[in-house]
Every structure is written in structure tokens, then in C-alpha cells.
Tab-separated table of C-alpha atoms in Angstrom:
chain	number	residue	atom	x	y	z
A	1	MET	CA	24.569	-36.436	-17.227
A	2	GLU	CA	23.923	-35.324	-13.636
A	3	GLU	CA	25.760	-32.072	-14.364
A	4	TYR	CA	23.359	-31.263	-17.227
A	5	LYS	CA	20.316	-32.116	-15.162
A	6	PHE	CA	21.076	-29.536	-12.506
A	7	PHE	CA	23.013	-26.933	-14.483
A	8	PRO	CA	21.156	-26.707	-17.810
A	9	HIS	CA	22.627	-23.365	-18.860
A	10	GLU	CA	22.411	-24.401	-22.481
A	11	GLU	CA	18.669	-24.881	-22.057
A	12	GLU	CA	18.353	-21.443	-20.491
A	13	ARG	CA	20.237	-19.827	-23.368
A	14	ARG	CA	18.154	-21.752	-25.885
A	15	LEU	CA	14.878	-20.638	-24.285
A	16	LEU	CA	16.003	-17.010	-24.059
A	17	MET	CA	16.990	-17.019	-27.722
A	18	GLU	CA	13.712	-18.661	-28.676
A	19	LEU	CA	11.756	-16.105	-26.635
A	20	LYS	CA	13.605	-13.249	-28.316
A	21	LYS	CA	12.756	-14.496	-31.800
A	22	GLU	CA	9.171	-15.656	-31.189
A	23	LYS	CA	6.382	-13.255	-32.209
A	24	ASP	CA	3.306	-15.339	-31.438
A	25	ARG	CA	1.873	-14.307	-28.034
A	26	LYS	CA	0.650	-17.782	-27.041
A	27	ARG	CA	3.931	-19.414	-27.965
A	28	ARG	CA	5.894	-16.708	-26.109
A	29	LYS	CA	3.923	-17.474	-22.951
A	30	GLU	CA	4.688	-21.180	-23.289
A	31	ILE	CA	8.404	-20.445	-23.641
A	32	GLU	CA	8.390	-18.037	-20.699
A	33	ASP	CA	6.588	-20.620	-18.519
A	34	LYS	CA	9.343	-23.128	-19.337
A	35	LEU	CA	11.972	-20.543	-18.442
A	36	ILE	CA	10.276	-19.763	-15.126
A	37	HIS	CA	10.048	-23.479	-14.339
A	38	LEU	CA	13.751	-23.794	-15.110
A	39	TYR	CA	14.668	-20.950	-12.725
A	40	VAL	CA	12.530	-22.460	-9.956
A	41	ARG	CA	14.286	-25.808	-10.455
A	42	PHE	CA	17.639	-24.001	-10.238
A	43	GLY	CA	16.540	-22.283	-7.030
A	44	GLU	CA	15.279	-25.528	-5.494
A	45	TYR	CA	18.506	-27.346	-6.350
A	46	PHE	CA	20.809	-24.708	-4.876
A	47	LYS	CA	18.594	-24.431	-1.769
A	48	MET	CA	18.273	-28.144	-1.036
A	49	SER	CA	21.408	-29.787	-2.448
A	50	SER	CA	23.929	-31.569	-0.221
A	51	ILE	CA	26.085	-28.402	-0.405
A	52	PRO	CA	23.490	-25.586	-0.367
A	53	ASP	CA	24.253	-22.248	-2.017
A	54	PRO	CA	21.621	-19.806	-0.664
A	55	LYS	CA	23.023	-16.890	-2.675
A	56	ALA	CA	22.627	-18.733	-5.991
A	57	ALA	CA	19.221	-20.090	-4.923
A	58	LYS	CA	17.950	-16.569	-4.174
A	59	MET	CA	19.285	-15.258	-7.471
A	60	TYR	CA	17.426	-17.849	-9.555
A	61	LEU	CA	14.207	-17.630	-7.541
A	62	GLN	CA	14.273	-13.840	-7.943
A	63	MET	CA	14.763	-14.316	-11.689
A	64	ALA	CA	11.628	-16.476	-11.723
A	65	LEU	CA	9.687	-13.888	-9.714
A	66	LYS	CA	10.843	-11.081	-11.986
A	67	ARG	CA	8.959	-12.832	-14.776
A	68	LYS	CA	6.049	-14.023	-12.612
A	69	PRO	CA	5.813	-12.160	-9.258
A	70	ASN	CA	2.902	-14.263	-7.967
A	71	HIS	CA	4.506	-17.681	-8.608
A	72	PRO	CA	3.592	-19.612	-5.412
A	73	VAL	CA	6.494	-22.080	-5.215
A	74	ALA	CA	9.142	-19.483	-6.108
A	75	ASN	CA	7.794	-17.203	-3.367
A	76	TYR	CA	7.601	-20.133	-0.946
A	77	ARG	CA	11.229	-21.187	-1.534
A	78	LEU	CA	12.516	-17.609	-1.352
A	79	ALA	CA	10.570	-17.012	1.874
A	80	HIS	CA	12.334	-19.965	3.504
A	81	LEU	CA	15.719	-18.558	2.531
A	82	TYR	CA	14.911	-15.158	4.038
A	83	TYR	CA	13.522	-16.831	7.161
A	84	ASN	CA	16.745	-18.793	7.641
A	85	GLU	CA	18.697	-15.525	7.397
A	86	GLY	CA	16.525	-13.894	10.054
A	87	ARG	CA	15.043	-11.444	7.530
A	88	TYR	CA	11.527	-11.933	8.857
A	89	ALA	CA	9.815	-9.001	7.127
A	90	GLU	CA	10.946	-10.240	3.690
A	91	ALA	CA	10.065	-13.815	4.659
A	92	ALA	CA	6.551	-12.781	5.731
A	93	TYR	CA	6.039	-10.881	2.477
A	94	HIS	CA	6.968	-13.882	0.316
A	95	PHE	CA	5.042	-16.432	2.424
A	96	HIS	CA	1.989	-14.193	1.985
A	97	ARG	CA	2.605	-13.936	-1.776
A	98	ALA	CA	2.998	-17.717	-1.947
A	99	LEU	CA	-0.378	-18.228	-0.269
A	100	SER	CA	-2.187	-15.670	-2.422
A	101	GLY	CA	-0.354	-16.414	-5.677
A	102	SER	CA	-1.426	-17.892	-9.000
A	103	MET	CA	-4.334	-20.306	-8.639
A	104	ASP	CA	-3.284	-22.383	-11.643
A	105	GLU	CA	-0.293	-23.697	-9.692
A	106	PRO	CA	-1.017	-23.198	-5.949
A	107	LEU	CA	0.956	-24.546	-3.010
A	108	ASN	CA	0.068	-28.037	-1.880
A	109	ASP	CA	-1.665	-28.437	1.498
A	110	THR	CA	1.580	-29.123	3.367
A	111	GLN	CA	3.283	-26.056	1.906
A	112	ALA	CA	0.238	-23.913	2.703
A	113	MET	CA	0.163	-25.151	6.317
A	114	LEU	CA	3.890	-24.503	6.773
A	115	SER	CA	3.551	-21.045	5.222
A	116	HIS	CA	0.901	-20.077	7.761
A	117	MET	CA	3.024	-21.463	10.613
A	118	PHE	CA	6.085	-19.505	9.484
A	119	LEU	CA	3.939	-16.377	9.068
A	120	VAL	CA	2.921	-16.692	12.719
A	121	ASN	CA	6.588	-16.909	13.729
A	122	CYS	CA	7.497	-13.910	11.564
A	123	GLY	CA	4.665	-11.887	13.065
A	124	ILE	CA	5.712	-12.741	16.622
A	125	PHE	CA	9.317	-11.746	15.944
A	126	LEU	CA	8.393	-8.485	14.186
A	127	ALA	CA	5.931	-7.540	16.938
A	128	SER	CA	8.497	-8.335	19.633
A	129	ASP	CA	11.135	-6.250	17.873
A	130	ALA	CA	8.678	-3.365	17.450
A	131	PHE	CA	7.872	-3.475	21.184
A	132	LYS	CA	11.597	-3.169	21.947
A	133	GLN	CA	11.958	-0.219	19.563
A	134	ILE	CA	8.964	1.528	21.188
A	135	GLU	CA	10.597	1.122	24.599
A	136	LYS	CA	13.843	2.640	23.297
A	137	LEU	CA	12.065	5.575	21.654
A	138	GLU	CA	10.098	6.365	24.827
A	139	THR	CA	13.279	8.001	26.182
A	140	LYS	CA	13.612	10.312	23.163
A	141	PRO	CA	11.738	13.541	22.394
A	142	TYR	CA	8.623	13.125	20.243
A	143	ASP	CA	5.225	14.757	19.702
A	144	GLU	CA	3.488	13.289	22.761
A	145	GLU	CA	0.010	14.547	21.848
A	146	THR	CA	0.050	12.964	18.362
A	147	VAL	CA	1.663	9.717	19.527
A	148	GLU	CA	-0.774	9.340	22.415
A	149	ARG	CA	-3.741	9.860	20.109
A	150	TYR	CA	-2.495	7.151	17.770
A	151	ARG	CA	-1.573	4.923	20.695
A	152	GLN	CA	-5.197	4.979	21.812
A	153	ALA	CA	-6.487	4.536	18.263
A	154	ILE	CA	-4.297	1.874	16.679
A	155	TYR	CA	-1.959	0.390	19.294
A	156	LEU	CA	-3.433	-3.043	19.962
A	157	LEU	CA	-2.773	-5.404	22.851
A	158	ARG	CA	-5.584	-7.858	22.080
A	159	ILE	CA	-6.331	-9.578	18.779
A	160	GLU	CA	-10.041	-8.963	19.421
A	161	ASP	CA	-9.419	-5.234	19.003
A	162	PHE	CA	-7.825	-5.567	15.585
A	163	ARG	CA	-10.957	-5.341	13.440
A	164	ARG	CA	-12.289	-2.451	15.485
A	165	ALA	CA	-9.069	-0.514	15.098
A	166	LEU	CA	-9.018	-0.587	11.314
A	167	TYR	CA	-11.615	2.104	10.665
A	168	ARG	CA	-11.787	5.814	11.349
A	169	MET	CA	-14.265	8.656	10.724
A	170	ILE	CA	-13.341	12.349	10.789
A	171	THR	CA	-15.921	15.154	10.902
A	172	PRO	CA	-15.632	18.869	11.748
A	173	GLU	CA	-16.543	17.964	15.335
A	174	SER	CA	-14.773	14.647	15.956
A	175	ASP	CA	-12.105	12.151	14.986
A	176	GLU	CA	-12.958	8.634	16.142
A	177	ILE	CA	-12.176	4.955	15.639
A	178	VAL	CA	-15.319	3.002	14.746
A	179	THR	CA	-16.377	-0.579	14.132
A	180	GLU	CA	-16.480	-2.008	10.631
A	181	GLU	CA	-20.277	-2.111	10.780
A	182	THR	CA	-20.539	1.572	11.720
A	183	TYR	CA	-17.925	2.560	9.144
A	184	PHE	CA	-19.873	1.188	6.188
A	185	ALA	CA	-23.331	1.997	7.551
A	186	GLU	CA	-22.440	5.684	7.995
A	187	GLN	CA	-21.388	5.954	4.351
A	188	GLU	CA	-25.026	5.357	3.435
A	189	ARG	CA	-26.308	8.002	5.871
A	190	LEU	CA	-24.776	11.151	4.458
A	191	SER	CA	-26.930	14.255	4.637
A	192	PRO	CA	-27.714	16.187	1.400
A	193	HIS	CA	-25.134	18.859	2.254
A	194	GLU	CA	-22.347	16.560	3.424
A	195	VAL	CA	-19.199	15.802	1.419
A	196	MET	CA	-17.832	12.272	1.727
A	197	LEU	CA	-14.087	11.742	1.332
A	198	CYS	CA	-13.145	8.074	1.348
A	199	VAL	CA	-9.720	6.411	1.283
A	200	SER	CA	-10.307	2.979	-0.225
A	201	GLU	CA	-7.731	0.265	-0.922
A	202	GLN	CA	-9.812	-0.918	-3.885
A	203	ASP	CA	-11.022	2.366	-5.370
A	204	GLY	CA	-8.416	4.909	-4.299
A	205	PHE	CA	-9.371	8.427	-3.175
A	206	ILE	CA	-13.084	9.093	-3.680
A	207	VAL	CA	-15.052	12.299	-3.134
A	208	ARG	CA	-18.847	12.172	-3.182
A	209	TYR	CA	-21.457	14.915	-2.859
A	210	ALA	CA	-25.189	14.443	-3.423
A	211	GLU	CA	-25.420	12.100	-6.428
A	212	ASP	CA	-21.994	12.912	-7.876
A	213	SER	CA	-18.642	11.311	-7.162
A	214	VAL	CA	-15.105	11.675	-8.460
A	215	ASN	CA	-11.776	9.898	-8.005
A	216	LEU	CA	-8.764	12.072	-7.195
A	217	ASP	CA	-5.072	11.421	-6.887
A	218	TYR	CA	-3.364	11.465	-3.479
A	219	GLN	CA	-2.234	15.086	-3.690
A	220	ARG	CA	-5.503	16.669	-4.827
A	221	PHE	CA	-7.520	14.590	-2.361
A	222	HIS	CA	-5.504	16.042	0.520
A	223	VAL	CA	-5.764	19.574	-0.857
A	224	LEU	CA	-9.552	19.304	-0.765
A	225	ALA	CA	-9.489	17.620	2.661
A	226	VAL	CA	-7.360	20.339	4.254
A	227	ILE	CA	-9.584	23.131	2.883
A	228	LEU	CA	-12.766	21.403	4.082
A	229	HIS	CA	-11.222	20.800	7.494
A	230	SER	CA	-9.801	24.273	8.046
A	231	GLU	CA	-11.770	26.594	10.329
A	232	ARG	CA	-10.572	29.627	8.390
A	233	PRO	CA	-10.150	30.462	4.692
A	234	MET	CA	-6.892	29.150	3.232
A	235	THR	CA	-4.776	31.154	0.814
A	236	GLY	CA	-2.466	29.534	-1.712
A	237	GLU	CA	0.409	30.339	0.634
A	238	ASP	CA	-1.394	28.555	3.493
A	239	VAL	CA	-1.868	25.456	1.326
A	240	ARG	CA	1.761	25.527	0.252
A	241	LYS	CA	3.068	25.763	3.835
A	242	THR	CA	0.558	23.466	5.548
A	243	LEU	CA	0.335	20.821	2.879
A	244	PHE	CA	3.326	20.852	0.555
A	245	GLN	CA	6.143	22.011	2.812
A	246	SER	CA	5.052	20.386	6.082
A	247	PHE	CA	3.081	17.324	4.915
A	248	PHE	CA	4.401	16.370	1.482
A	249	GLY	CA	7.907	17.563	2.336
A	250	ARG	CA	8.497	19.615	-0.809
A	251	ASP	CA	7.888	23.127	-2.060
A	252	VAL	CA	5.936	24.371	-5.073
A	253	SER	CA	5.552	27.747	-6.728
A	254	ASP	CA	2.565	30.081	-6.400
A	255	ALA	CA	1.837	29.457	-10.087
A	256	ALA	CA	1.685	25.709	-9.465
A	257	ILE	CA	-0.765	26.228	-6.595
A	258	ARG	CA	-3.022	28.400	-8.786
A	259	LYS	CA	-2.902	25.824	-11.581
A	260	MET	CA	-3.771	23.066	-9.119
A	261	PHE	CA	-6.904	24.931	-7.978
A	262	GLU	CA	-7.962	25.486	-11.596
A	263	ARG	CA	-7.638	21.764	-12.317
A	264	LEU	CA	-9.456	20.809	-9.138
A	265	ARG	CA	-12.359	23.039	-10.051
A	266	LYS	CA	-12.570	21.444	-13.504
A	267	ARG	CA	-12.197	17.938	-12.125
A	268	ILE	CA	-14.805	18.283	-9.364
A	269	SER	CA	-18.149	19.188	-10.942
A	270	PHE	CA	-19.611	20.193	-7.564
A	271	TRP	CA	-16.624	22.322	-6.476
A	272	ASP	CA	-18.598	25.581	-6.453
A	273	GLU	CA	-21.332	23.934	-4.360
A	274	ILE	CA	-18.951	23.028	-1.530
A	275	ILE	CA	-16.103	25.580	-1.729
A	276	GLU	CA	-16.313	29.363	-1.843
A	277	THR	CA	-13.598	31.873	-2.671
A	278	THR	CA	-13.082	34.966	-0.539
A	279	ARG	CA	-10.304	37.535	-0.069
A	280	ILE	CA	-7.736	37.968	2.676
A	281	GLY	CA	-6.155	41.314	1.887
A	282	ASN	CA	-5.217	41.073	-1.774
A	283	LYS	CA	-5.031	37.248	-1.760
A	284	ALA	CA	-7.682	34.753	-2.816
A	285	ALA	CA	-8.622	32.214	-0.160
A	286	ARG	CA	-10.837	29.100	-0.212
A	287	ARG	CA	-13.044	27.668	2.506
A	288	ARG	CA	-15.910	25.268	3.024
A	289	LYS	CA	-19.240	26.929	2.209
A	290	PRO	CA	-21.541	27.719	5.140
A	291	GLY	CA	-24.055	24.913	5.613
A	292	VAL	CA	-21.751	22.321	4.037
A	293	SER	CA	-20.225	19.612	6.230
A	294	TYR	CA	-17.928	16.667	5.510
A	295	ARG	CA	-16.979	13.203	6.679
A	296	ILE	CA	-13.691	11.451	5.971
A	297	PHE	CA	-13.714	7.635	5.964
A	298	CYS	CA	-10.252	6.091	6.181
A	299	ARG	CA	-8.002	3.573	7.856
A	300	ALA	CA	-7.194	4.208	11.484
A	301	SER	CA	-3.511	4.609	10.615
A	302	ASP	CA	-3.993	7.201	7.843
A	303	ILE	CA	-2.339	10.542	8.538
A	304	PHE	CA	-3.626	13.976	7.556
A	305	PRO	CA	-1.927	17.393	7.514
A	306	TRP	CA	-3.687	18.552	10.678
A	307	GLY	CA	-2.870	15.296	12.579
């Protein structure tokens, strides 16, 4: 009887077969919830039994999370296992998921308190290890100018500086870290001839000019940014070398670059108002129109091709 209670493989097979045959969406969810609950029970048993089996516990908890990634208790149990193995980055990830998981079955108050306490420990260990790695790398060759700029911008020694160090504004004249208040206030103070490029966790890559705005993918956003930032007209070859080869780490053909510009022009309704095409020898080149400026709003840690 005890064997069946803790090793109900027949129940697992029955639920999987039932799930495979069931067509009704509501009933399928009910079956899947039972299966997830079963896997969590498996994980808890193997983690906390008199003869623990962490490998089996992790396997079943991961099976539960494969079906429901935000399951609080499954994340909580798995986080403990990683913590005990000294895998603090994975532990921190799953403690965080446990705390921000499904609200229909949240952690109890004790589990939530312990999760926060373990997160503190994980953070201390990861920060300490990062400090040691920085000290080791100081003896190796690196781009001192770039590293020093980021050291001043995002390398924090006081928790009070953390909020300040999150935000950054780039203009043709400056590149500075700003307070949260300034960051959002300045987005409402754009001049009529200023392009706003914003990297947002919620909304992605946004470009705004006058009353119009458009969302771009990562690649096209950076193509526009590098042209607006450049002090000279950029040919397709310049874009390929500066952006694709050096920044994205891959090469593209001249035809692909031309096609990309055609699509950008169609995608951005105000393209001709902010970008002009000129010639360098027999090659077409793009640059920011005279009288047009720009501001980039992003995280302090974001990297751009000219950085």
C-alpha cells in the first residue's frame, strides 16, 4: 500500500492515456492539473524521504514545470535542490519564479519568507564570485576605455545607487546615466524634430517621431540607431561591417542589406522625414537629415555598436 502511495506509476500512465484521448479543453486541463500535482508529489517524496534521491526529485519537478513553468511549489522545491548543490544562479531563478508564480496556488507565508531569505544568500554568493572574477580579469588585456565607462555607469557599490543606475539617455552630444524620474520625464519633452528610440522591457523596440510611432525588431532598431548616431553618411558596406560583422557577429550579402533598407522605409512611415540618401562615389549612403536630432532611452547596461 505504501509502495503505491509514493510510486503511483500506474496512475501516471492512466492520466497520460486519458489526456491523449480527451478532446474537451476543460477536461484536458483538469487531467493535466492532476498530472502536474502527481509530479510535484513525486518530487517532494524523493527530496524529503528518509533516503533522498535528488536526481529523481529534480527529474519529476522539471516534468511538472515543463507542463506549468510558473508552478510555485515545483519551483520552490527545485530551487532548494539547486541551492543544496551550490548552483546558486539556478536556485535564484527558481526561487524568483516561485515567488512570482501562479496566483491560484501561491506559496504559503513561510515558504515565501524562506524564498526571500535564500534569494539574499544566492545574491551574496553570486556578487562575491563576480567580484573575484573581476579581480582575476584585471590582469588580462581588455578594452579599458569601454570597461571604465561601464564601470562608472553600472558598477554599483551601494544599494542606494541601484535605481539611479538603471536608466540611460544617449543624444548626439552625450551619453549619460539618469534618474528614473528624469528618464520618464524627458520622454515627454521631445522637440518636434527629435526622434525617440526606446528600449522597453514591456513594449520592445519603439521608434517615435512627431505623432507617429512604430515597433521594430532588434536588428532593424539597431540599423536605424547606428545611422542616426553616425556623424557621416553610411553606405551599405559600412552598415555591414559596423553592425553585422562587428556587432551582430555575422555577415550578410549586399542584396540583403539593400532589401533591409527597402523594408525599413516601408515599415517606418516617417523614414524620409528623418533619413536622407546621398552618394559616396557610386554607392548610396544614408544619414540623419540636417535639423533632425535623436534621443535613445535604454537600460544602463544596453550595448550599442559604437559603444
